[in-house]
CSV table of C-alpha atoms in Angstrom, one decimal:
chain,number,residue,atom,x,y,z
A,1,MET,CA,-105.4,236.2,47.9
A,2,VAL,CA,-107.0,232.6,46.7
A,3,LYS,CA,-109.4,231.0,49.0
A,4,LEU,CA,-110.8,227.5,48.4
A,5,GLY,CA,-114.1,226.2,49.6
A,6,ASN,CA,-114.7,223.4,52.2
A,7,ILE,CA,-113.5,220.8,49.9
A,8,PHE,CA,-110.5,220.4,52.3
A,9,LEU,CA,-112.8,219.7,55.1
A,10,ARG,CA,-114.2,216.6,53.7
A,11,TYR,CA,-111.2,214.8,54.4
A,12,SER,CA,-110.4,213.3,57.8
A,13,VAL,CA,-107.3,214.6,59.7
A,14,GLU,CA,-105.2,211.8,58.7
A,15,ILE,CA,-106.1,211.8,55.0
A,16,PHE,CA,-105.7,215.8,55.0
A,17,LEU,CA,-102.2,215.5,56.3
A,18,LEU,CA,-101.1,213.1,53.9
A,19,HIS,CA,-102.3,215.3,51.3
A,20,VAL,CA,-100.7,218.6,52.3
A,21,ILE,CA,-97.7,217.9,54.4
A,22,ASN,CA,-95.3,217.5,51.4
A,23,TRP,CA,-96.7,220.8,49.7
A,24,SER,CA,-93.8,223.4,49.2
A,25,SER,CA,-94.1,226.6,50.8
A,26,ASN,CA,-95.0,228.2,47.6
A,27,ASN,CA,-98.5,226.4,48.1
A,28,TYR,CA,-99.4,227.6,51.4
A,29,LYS,CA,-101.4,230.6,50.1
A,30,LEU,CA,-103.5,228.2,48.5
A,31,MET,CA,-105.0,226.8,51.4
A,32,VAL,CA,-105.7,230.3,53.5
A,33,MET,CA,-109.2,230.1,54.5
A,34,ALA,CA,-109.1,233.1,57.0
A,35,ASP,CA,-107.6,236.4,56.9
A,36,VAL,CA,-107.5,238.1,60.5
A,37,PRO,CA,-106.2,241.6,60.8
A,38,ALA,CA,-103.5,240.8,63.2
A,39,ILE,CA,-102.1,237.7,65.3
A,40,PHE,CA,-101.0,237.9,69.0
A,41,VAL,CA,-98.9,235.0,70.5
A,42,PHE,CA,-98.4,234.2,74.1
A,43,GLY,CA,-96.6,231.2,75.6
A,44,ASP,CA,-93.5,229.6,76.0
A,45,SER,CA,-90.9,227.8,73.8
A,46,THR,CA,-93.0,226.0,71.8
A,47,VAL,CA,-94.0,229.3,70.0
A,48,ASP,CA,-91.1,231.6,70.8
A,49,VAL,CA,-89.6,233.3,68.0
A,50,GLY,CA,-86.7,235.2,69.8
A,51,THR,CA,-87.8,236.9,72.8
A,52,ASN,CA,-85.3,235.3,75.1
A,53,ASN,CA,-82.5,236.5,72.8
A,54,TYR,CA,-83.0,239.9,74.5
A,55,LEU,CA,-83.2,238.6,78.0
A,56,ALA,CA,-79.8,239.1,79.8
A,57,GLY,CA,-78.7,235.8,81.3
A,58,SER,CA,-81.5,233.7,80.2
A,59,LEU,CA,-80.5,229.8,80.1
A,60,ALA,CA,-83.6,229.1,78.0
A,61,THR,CA,-82.2,230.2,74.5
A,62,ALA,CA,-81.9,228.9,71.1
A,63,ASN,CA,-79.7,231.2,69.1
A,64,ASN,CA,-76.9,228.8,68.5
A,65,ARG,CA,-76.2,226.4,65.8
A,66,TYR,CA,-78.0,223.8,65.0
A,67,TYR,CA,-81.1,225.5,65.9
A,68,GLY,CA,-82.6,226.9,62.5
A,69,ILE,CA,-80.7,224.7,60.3
A,70,ASP,CA,-83.7,224.4,58.0
A,71,TYR,CA,-84.9,228.1,58.5
A,72,PRO,CA,-84.1,230.4,55.6
A,73,HIS,CA,-80.2,230.9,55.3
A,74,HIS,CA,-79.8,228.4,58.2
A,75,VAL,CA,-80.3,231.3,60.8
A,76,ALA,CA,-80.8,230.4,64.6
A,77,THR,CA,-83.3,232.8,65.3
A,78,GLY,CA,-84.3,231.9,68.8
A,79,ARG,CA,-86.9,229.3,67.7
A,80,PHE,CA,-86.5,226.2,69.4
A,81,SER,CA,-86.9,224.0,66.2
A,82,ASN,CA,-84.7,223.0,63.0
A,83,GLY,CA,-87.0,225.7,61.2
A,84,TYR,CA,-90.3,227.0,61.9
A,85,ASN,CA,-92.7,226.4,65.0
A,86,PRO,CA,-96.5,226.2,65.2
A,87,ALA,CA,-97.0,230.0,65.6
A,88,ASP,CA,-95.2,230.4,62.0
A,89,PHE,CA,-97.6,227.7,60.3
A,90,ILE,CA,-100.7,229.0,62.2
A,91,ALA,CA,-100.0,232.7,60.8
A,92,ARG,CA,-99.3,231.6,57.3
A,93,HIS,CA,-102.8,230.0,57.1
A,94,LEU,CA,-104.7,232.5,58.8
A,95,GLY,CA,-103.7,235.7,56.8
A,96,ASP,CA,-101.0,237.1,54.4
A,97,TYR,CA,-98.0,235.9,56.6
A,98,THR,CA,-94.8,234.2,55.9
A,99,GLU,CA,-94.1,233.5,59.5
A,100,SER,CA,-95.3,234.2,62.9
A,101,PRO,CA,-95.3,238.2,63.7
A,102,PRO,CA,-91.8,239.4,65.3
A,103,ALA,CA,-91.0,239.2,69.0
A,104,PHE,CA,-92.1,242.2,71.2
A,105,LEU,CA,-88.6,242.6,72.4
A,106,ALA,CA,-87.2,242.6,68.8
A,107,LEU,CA,-89.8,245.2,67.8
A,108,VAL,CA,-88.9,247.6,70.7
A,109,GLN,CA,-85.2,247.7,69.6
A,110,LYS,CA,-86.4,249.9,66.5
A,111,GLN,CA,-88.8,252.6,68.0
A,112,SER,CA,-88.7,254.3,64.6
A,113,THR,CA,-90.6,251.3,63.2
A,114,PHE,CA,-92.4,250.1,66.4
A,115,LYS,CA,-95.8,251.6,65.8
A,116,SER,CA,-96.0,250.4,62.3
A,117,GLY,CA,-94.7,247.0,63.2
A,118,ILE,CA,-97.4,246.1,65.7
A,119,LEU,CA,-100.4,246.5,63.5
A,120,ARG,CA,-100.1,243.0,62.0
A,121,GLY,CA,-99.5,241.4,65.3
A,122,VAL,CA,-96.8,240.6,68.0
A,123,ASN,CA,-95.1,237.5,69.4
A,124,PHE,CA,-94.7,237.9,73.3
A,125,ALA,CA,-93.9,234.3,73.9
A,126,SER,CA,-90.8,233.4,76.1
A,127,ALA,CA,-89.2,230.1,76.6
A,128,GLY,CA,-89.2,228.7,79.9
A,129,SER,CA,-92.4,230.7,81.1
A,130,GLY,CA,-95.4,229.2,82.4
A,131,ILE,CA,-98.9,230.2,83.6
A,132,LEU,CA,-97.4,230.7,87.2
A,133,ASP,CA,-95.3,233.9,87.6
A,134,ASP,CA,-92.5,232.0,89.4
A,135,THR,CA,-92.2,229.3,86.7
A,136,GLY,CA,-88.8,229.2,84.6
A,137,ASN,CA,-86.9,231.6,86.8
A,138,LYS,CA,-85.3,229.0,89.0
A,139,GLY,CA,-84.1,226.7,86.2
A,140,PHE,CA,-83.6,229.4,83.4
A,141,HIS,CA,-82.9,232.7,85.4
A,142,ASN,CA,-84.6,234.9,83.2
A,143,VAL,CA,-87.9,234.5,81.4
A,144,THR,CA,-90.9,236.7,80.6
A,145,SER,CA,-93.9,235.5,82.6
A,146,LEU,CA,-97.2,235.3,80.9
A,147,THR,CA,-98.3,238.3,83.3
A,148,ARG,CA,-95.5,240.3,81.8
A,149,GLN,CA,-96.4,239.3,78.4
A,150,ILE,CA,-99.7,240.5,78.7
A,151,GLU,CA,-98.4,243.7,80.2
A,152,GLN,CA,-96.5,244.3,77.1
A,153,PHE,CA,-99.5,243.5,75.1
A,154,GLN,CA,-101.4,246.4,77.1
A,155,THR,CA,-98.7,248.8,75.8
A,156,VAL,CA,-99.2,247.4,72.2
A,157,CYS,CA,-103.1,248.0,72.5
A,158,GLU,CA,-102.3,251.4,73.6
A,159,ASN,CA,-100.4,252.2,70.7
A,160,ILE,CA,-102.7,250.6,68.3
A,161,THR,CA,-105.5,252.9,69.8
A,162,GLN,CA,-103.1,255.9,69.3
A,163,ILE,CA,-102.5,255.2,65.7
A,164,LEU,CA,-105.9,254.1,64.6
A,165,GLY,CA,-108.2,255.9,67.0
A,166,ASP,CA,-110.7,254.1,69.5
A,167,VAL,CA,-113.2,252.9,66.9
A,168,LYS,CA,-110.8,251.4,64.5
A,169,GLY,CA,-108.4,250.2,67.2
A,170,SER,CA,-110.9,248.4,69.2
A,171,LYS,CA,-112.2,246.7,66.0
A,172,LEU,CA,-108.6,245.4,65.2
A,173,ILE,CA,-108.0,244.1,68.6
A,174,ALA,CA,-111.4,242.3,68.8
A,175,ASN,CA,-110.9,240.7,65.4
A,176,ALA,CA,-107.5,239.6,66.0
A,177,PHE,CA,-106.5,236.1,66.6
A,178,TYR,CA,-104.8,235.1,70.0
A,179,PHE,CA,-102.7,232.0,70.1
A,180,LEU,CA,-101.7,230.7,73.6
A,181,SER,CA,-99.4,227.9,74.2
A,182,VAL,CA,-98.1,227.4,77.6
A,183,GLY,CA,-98.4,225.0,80.6
A,184,SER,CA,-95.7,222.6,80.3
A,185,ASN,CA,-93.2,224.4,82.2
A,186,ASP,CA,-95.4,224.7,85.3
A,187,PHE,CA,-95.4,220.7,85.5
A,188,PHE,CA,-91.8,220.5,84.4
A,189,ASP,CA,-90.8,222.7,87.4
A,190,GLN,CA,-92.8,220.6,89.8
A,191,PHE,CA,-91.4,217.5,88.4
A,192,ARG,CA,-87.9,219.0,88.4
A,193,PHE,CA,-87.7,220.7,91.8
A,194,ASN,CA,-90.3,218.6,93.6
A,195,TYR,CA,-92.3,221.5,95.2
A,196,ASN,CA,-94.3,220.6,98.1
A,197,ILE,CA,-97.8,220.8,96.6
A,198,SER,CA,-100.2,218.0,95.6
A,199,THR,CA,-101.4,217.5,92.2
A,200,PRO,CA,-105.0,219.0,92.7
A,201,GLU,CA,-103.6,221.9,94.3
A,202,LEU,CA,-101.2,222.6,91.5
A,203,VAL,CA,-104.0,222.3,89.0
A,204,ALA,CA,-106.4,224.3,90.9
A,205,ASP,CA,-103.8,227.0,91.2
A,206,LEU,CA,-103.0,226.9,87.4
A,207,SER,CA,-106.6,226.9,86.5
A,208,ASP,CA,-107.3,230.0,88.6
A,209,THR,CA,-104.2,231.8,87.6
A,210,PHE,CA,-105.0,231.0,83.8
A,211,THR,CA,-108.4,232.3,84.3
A,212,ILE,CA,-106.9,235.8,85.5
A,213,HIS,CA,-104.8,235.9,82.5
A,214,LEU,CA,-107.6,235.3,80.2
A,215,GLN,CA,-109.8,237.8,81.9
A,216,ASN,CA,-107.0,240.4,81.4
A,217,LEU,CA,-106.6,239.7,77.9
A,218,TYR,CA,-110.6,240.0,77.4
A,219,ASN,CA,-110.6,243.1,79.4
A,220,LEU,CA,-108.0,244.6,76.9
A,221,GLY,CA,-110.4,243.7,73.9
A,222,ALA,CA,-109.5,240.1,72.9
A,223,ARG,CA,-112.2,237.9,71.9
A,224,LYS,CA,-110.9,235.0,69.9
A,225,PHE,CA,-108.6,232.6,71.8
A,226,GLY,CA,-106.9,229.7,70.0
A,227,ILE,CA,-105.5,227.8,73.0
A,228,CYS,CA,-103.1,224.4,72.9
A,229,GLY,CA,-103.3,221.8,75.6
A,230,ILE,CA,-99.8,220.2,76.7
A,231,PRO,CA,-98.6,217.4,74.5
A,232,ARG,CA,-97.5,214.0,75.9
A,233,ILE,CA,-94.6,215.5,77.8
A,234,GLY,CA,-93.6,212.4,79.7
A,235,CYS,CA,-92.3,210.8,76.6
A,236,LEU,CA,-90.2,213.6,75.5
A,237,PRO,CA,-86.5,212.6,74.8
A,238,GLY,CA,-85.3,214.9,77.7
A,239,ILE,CA,-87.5,212.7,80.0
A,240,ARG,CA,-86.8,209.5,78.5
A,241,ALA,CA,-83.1,210.1,79.1
A,242,ALA,CA,-83.8,210.6,82.8
A,243,THR,CA,-86.0,207.7,83.1
A,244,PRO,CA,-84.7,204.0,83.8
A,245,GLY,CA,-85.2,202.2,80.6
A,246,GLY,CA,-86.0,204.9,78.6
A,247,ALA,CA,-89.8,204.8,79.5
A,248,CYS,CA,-92.2,207.4,79.4
A,249,ASN,CA,-93.0,209.2,82.7
A,250,GLU,CA,-96.7,208.6,83.3
A,251,THR,CA,-96.9,211.0,86.1
A,252,LEU,CA,-96.0,213.7,83.6
A,253,ASN,CA,-98.6,212.3,81.0
A,254,GLY,CA,-101.2,212.3,83.6
A,255,TYR,CA,-100.4,216.0,84.3
A,256,ALA,CA,-101.2,216.9,80.6
A,257,GLN,CA,-104.4,214.9,80.6
A,258,ILE,CA,-105.7,216.5,83.7
A,259,PHE,CA,-104.6,220.0,82.5
A,260,PHE,CA,-106.6,219.6,79.3
A,261,ASN,CA,-109.7,218.5,80.8
A,262,THR,CA,-109.4,221.3,83.4
A,263,THR,CA,-108.7,224.0,80.9
A,264,LEU,CA,-111.6,222.7,78.7
A,265,SER,CA,-114.0,223.2,81.7
A,266,LEU,CA,-112.4,226.6,82.4
A,267,LEU,CA,-113.0,227.9,79.0
A,268,GLN,CA,-116.5,226.6,78.8
A,269,ASP,CA,-117.2,228.6,81.9
A,270,PHE,CA,-115.2,231.6,80.9
A,271,SER,CA,-117.0,232.0,77.5
A,272,SER,CA,-120.4,231.8,79.1
A,273,ALA,CA,-119.5,234.5,81.7
A,274,ASN,CA,-117.7,236.8,79.0
A,275,PRO,CA,-119.9,237.9,76.1
A,276,GLY,CA,-118.5,237.7,72.7
A,277,MET,CA,-115.6,235.3,73.8
A,278,ASN,CA,-115.0,232.5,71.6
A,279,PHE,CA,-112.4,229.8,71.8
A,280,SER,CA,-110.7,226.7,70.3
A,281,LEU,CA,-108.8,224.3,72.4
A,282,GLY,CA,-106.3,222.0,70.6
A,283,ASN,CA,-105.6,218.5,72.1
A,284,TYR,CA,-101.9,218.2,71.7
A,285,PHE,CA,-101.9,215.1,74.1
A,286,LEU,CA,-104.1,213.2,71.8
A,287,MET,CA,-102.1,214.2,68.5
A,288,THR,CA,-98.7,213.5,70.0
A,289,THR,CA,-100.0,210.1,71.3
A,290,GLY,CA,-101.2,209.0,68.0
A,291,VAL,CA,-98.1,209.9,66.5
A,292,ILE,CA,-96.2,207.9,69.0
A,293,ASP,CA,-98.3,204.7,69.0
A,294,ASN,CA,-98.5,204.8,65.2
A,295,PRO,CA,-95.5,206.5,63.7
A,296,VAL,CA,-95.7,205.3,60.4
A,297,ALA,CA,-99.3,206.2,59.5
A,298,SER,CA,-97.9,209.9,60.4
A,299,GLY,CA,-94.9,209.7,58.2
A,300,PHE,CA,-92.3,209.4,61.0
A,301,VAL,CA,-89.4,206.9,61.5
A,302,GLU,CA,-88.2,207.9,65.0
A,303,VAL,CA,-90.5,209.0,67.7
A,304,GLU,CA,-88.4,208.5,70.8
A,305,ALA,CA,-85.1,210.1,70.3
A,306,ALA,CA,-84.4,213.8,69.4
A,307,CYS,CA,-82.8,214.5,66.1
A,308,CYS,CA,-80.2,216.8,67.6
A,309,GLY,CA,-78.6,216.3,71.3
A,310,THR,CA,-76.3,214.0,73.3
A,311,GLY,CA,-76.7,211.0,75.4
A,312,PRO,CA,-79.3,208.6,75.5
A,313,TYR,CA,-82.0,209.3,73.1
A,314,ARG,CA,-80.3,212.5,72.3
A,315,GLY,CA,-82.0,214.0,75.3
A,316,GLY,CA,-79.1,214.7,77.6
A,317,PHE,CA,-78.9,218.5,76.9
A,318,LYS,CA,-80.0,221.2,74.5
A,319,CYS,CA,-79.0,221.2,70.8
A,320,THR,CA,-75.5,222.7,70.2
A,321,GLU,CA,-73.0,222.6,67.3
A,322,ASN,CA,-71.1,219.9,69.4
A,323,SER,CA,-74.2,217.8,69.5
A,324,ASP,CA,-75.0,214.6,67.5
A,325,LEU,CA,-77.2,215.7,64.5
A,326,CYS,CA,-79.5,213.4,62.4
A,327,LYS,CA,-79.5,213.7,58.7
A,328,LYS,CA,-83.2,212.9,57.9
A,329,ARG,CA,-84.9,215.6,60.0
A,330,ASP,CA,-88.4,215.0,58.6
A,331,GLU,CA,-88.3,211.5,60.0
A,332,TYR,CA,-88.1,212.7,63.6
A,333,LEU,CA,-90.9,213.7,65.7
A,334,PHE,CA,-88.6,215.4,68.1
A,335,TRP,CA,-85.8,218.2,67.3
A,336,ASP,CA,-84.2,218.4,70.3
A,337,TRP,CA,-84.7,217.1,74.1
A,338,PHE,CA,-88.1,219.0,74.7
A,339,HIS,CA,-89.2,220.2,71.3
A,340,PRO,CA,-90.9,219.0,68.0
A,341,THR,CA,-89.4,219.1,64.6
A,342,GLN,CA,-90.4,221.7,62.0
A,343,LYS,CA,-92.4,218.8,60.3
A,344,ALA,CA,-94.1,217.8,63.5
A,345,SER,CA,-95.2,221.5,64.1
A,346,GLU,CA,-96.6,222.0,60.8
A,347,MET,CA,-98.7,218.7,61.3
A,348,ALA,CA,-100.0,219.8,64.6
A,349,ALA,CA,-100.6,223.4,63.3
A,350,LEU,CA,-102.6,221.8,60.3
A,351,SER,CA,-104.7,219.8,62.8
A,352,LEU,CA,-105.5,222.8,64.8
A,353,LEU,CA,-106.5,224.7,61.7
A,354,TYR,CA,-108.5,222.2,59.7
A,355,ALA,CA,-109.6,219.3,61.9
A,356,THR,CA,-113.3,218.4,61.7
A,357,GLY,CA,-115.0,216.7,64.5
A,358,GLN,CA,-113.8,217.3,68.2
A,359,GLU,CA,-111.1,214.9,68.8
A,360,PHE,CA,-108.0,217.1,68.1
A,361,VAL,CA,-109.5,220.5,68.5
A,362,THR,CA,-112.8,221.7,70.2
A,363,PRO,CA,-115.4,223.0,70.0
A,364,ILE,CA,-114.4,224.6,66.4
A,365,ASN,CA,-111.2,224.5,64.7
A,366,PHE,CA,-108.8,227.7,64.5
A,367,THR,CA,-109.8,228.6,61.0
A,368,THR,CA,-113.5,228.6,62.0
A,369,LEU,CA,-112.7,230.6,65.2
A,370,ALA,CA,-110.7,232.9,63.0
A,371,ASN,CA,-113.6,233.8,60.7
A,372,ILE,CA,-115.8,235.0,63.4
A,373,GLN,CA,-116.4,238.7,63.1
A,374,HIS,CA,-117.0,241.2,65.9
């Protein structure tokens, strides 16, 4: 595996992205600057790679055309994207991966290969889920909550220990990379169903519950946490389509900003209280704001409407084979009513991985975090 020095880190994020965004997939390995033993992914549809395909009755699915139109062989895998999502790009740059580790529920379908399949990592993320256990159930009927995802991880840990033994198993788990992308759906549920709870109460509940989730992961041996904040969710096509005049919903945007600040404080306290815990927090809100406010500088043409969908801003419903489909997908920030295109996911992942300073990712970037040894 070829590893380059710190030459890339001398670029600003903007210049760096201009240099790498048009590289072919064959060049990705030239940029690998970490080599983690395993990657474990938790969260929602932003990083789901097919979990909900196995959930009976779930309405949060992406296993139909035109999802996956730019994925190899044009397969709709369950990713809410025209191709790959951030988990795929993060994995490519943190080790010898071509994409995200497979979904846990996909692995358990093949018991004969389950144990060998988990040693390089697992993706537990489920579209529609959130930090709170009830999030997503009312709107999507069947999702895998973050609590359940961590329970599934516990099963994986037990199997890893059985395979490798206590010492080697614990070392793998401690040096693995933990990628979490979650939180938007908790606010969407509040926005959609208007629960009788104030913003401070909701944020406090999310913060307390997220701390419990992190503690459970830490107690299972996790030490390196790469976590994403919430993007500018008030400007998603699905929200614009429901807003008079197509304006952004600033209440939702406010939620995203508050959540980032609260999460940063939470992680600082949590790392101080738990020896050996290291974290990196990505500021998706700032990333998406920069693109929406100055699309040309980021290489986009359309940052309001989705590439695939129906109605105003193509934000009336999920992407289906009957949807309007744009031709130049790399010119769009949004793929469907709530999710980014493959290109936008790649740009976000590169920022998380290699950004210098603390504007887009703090206190260290994902690559630096991944290189910490335990």
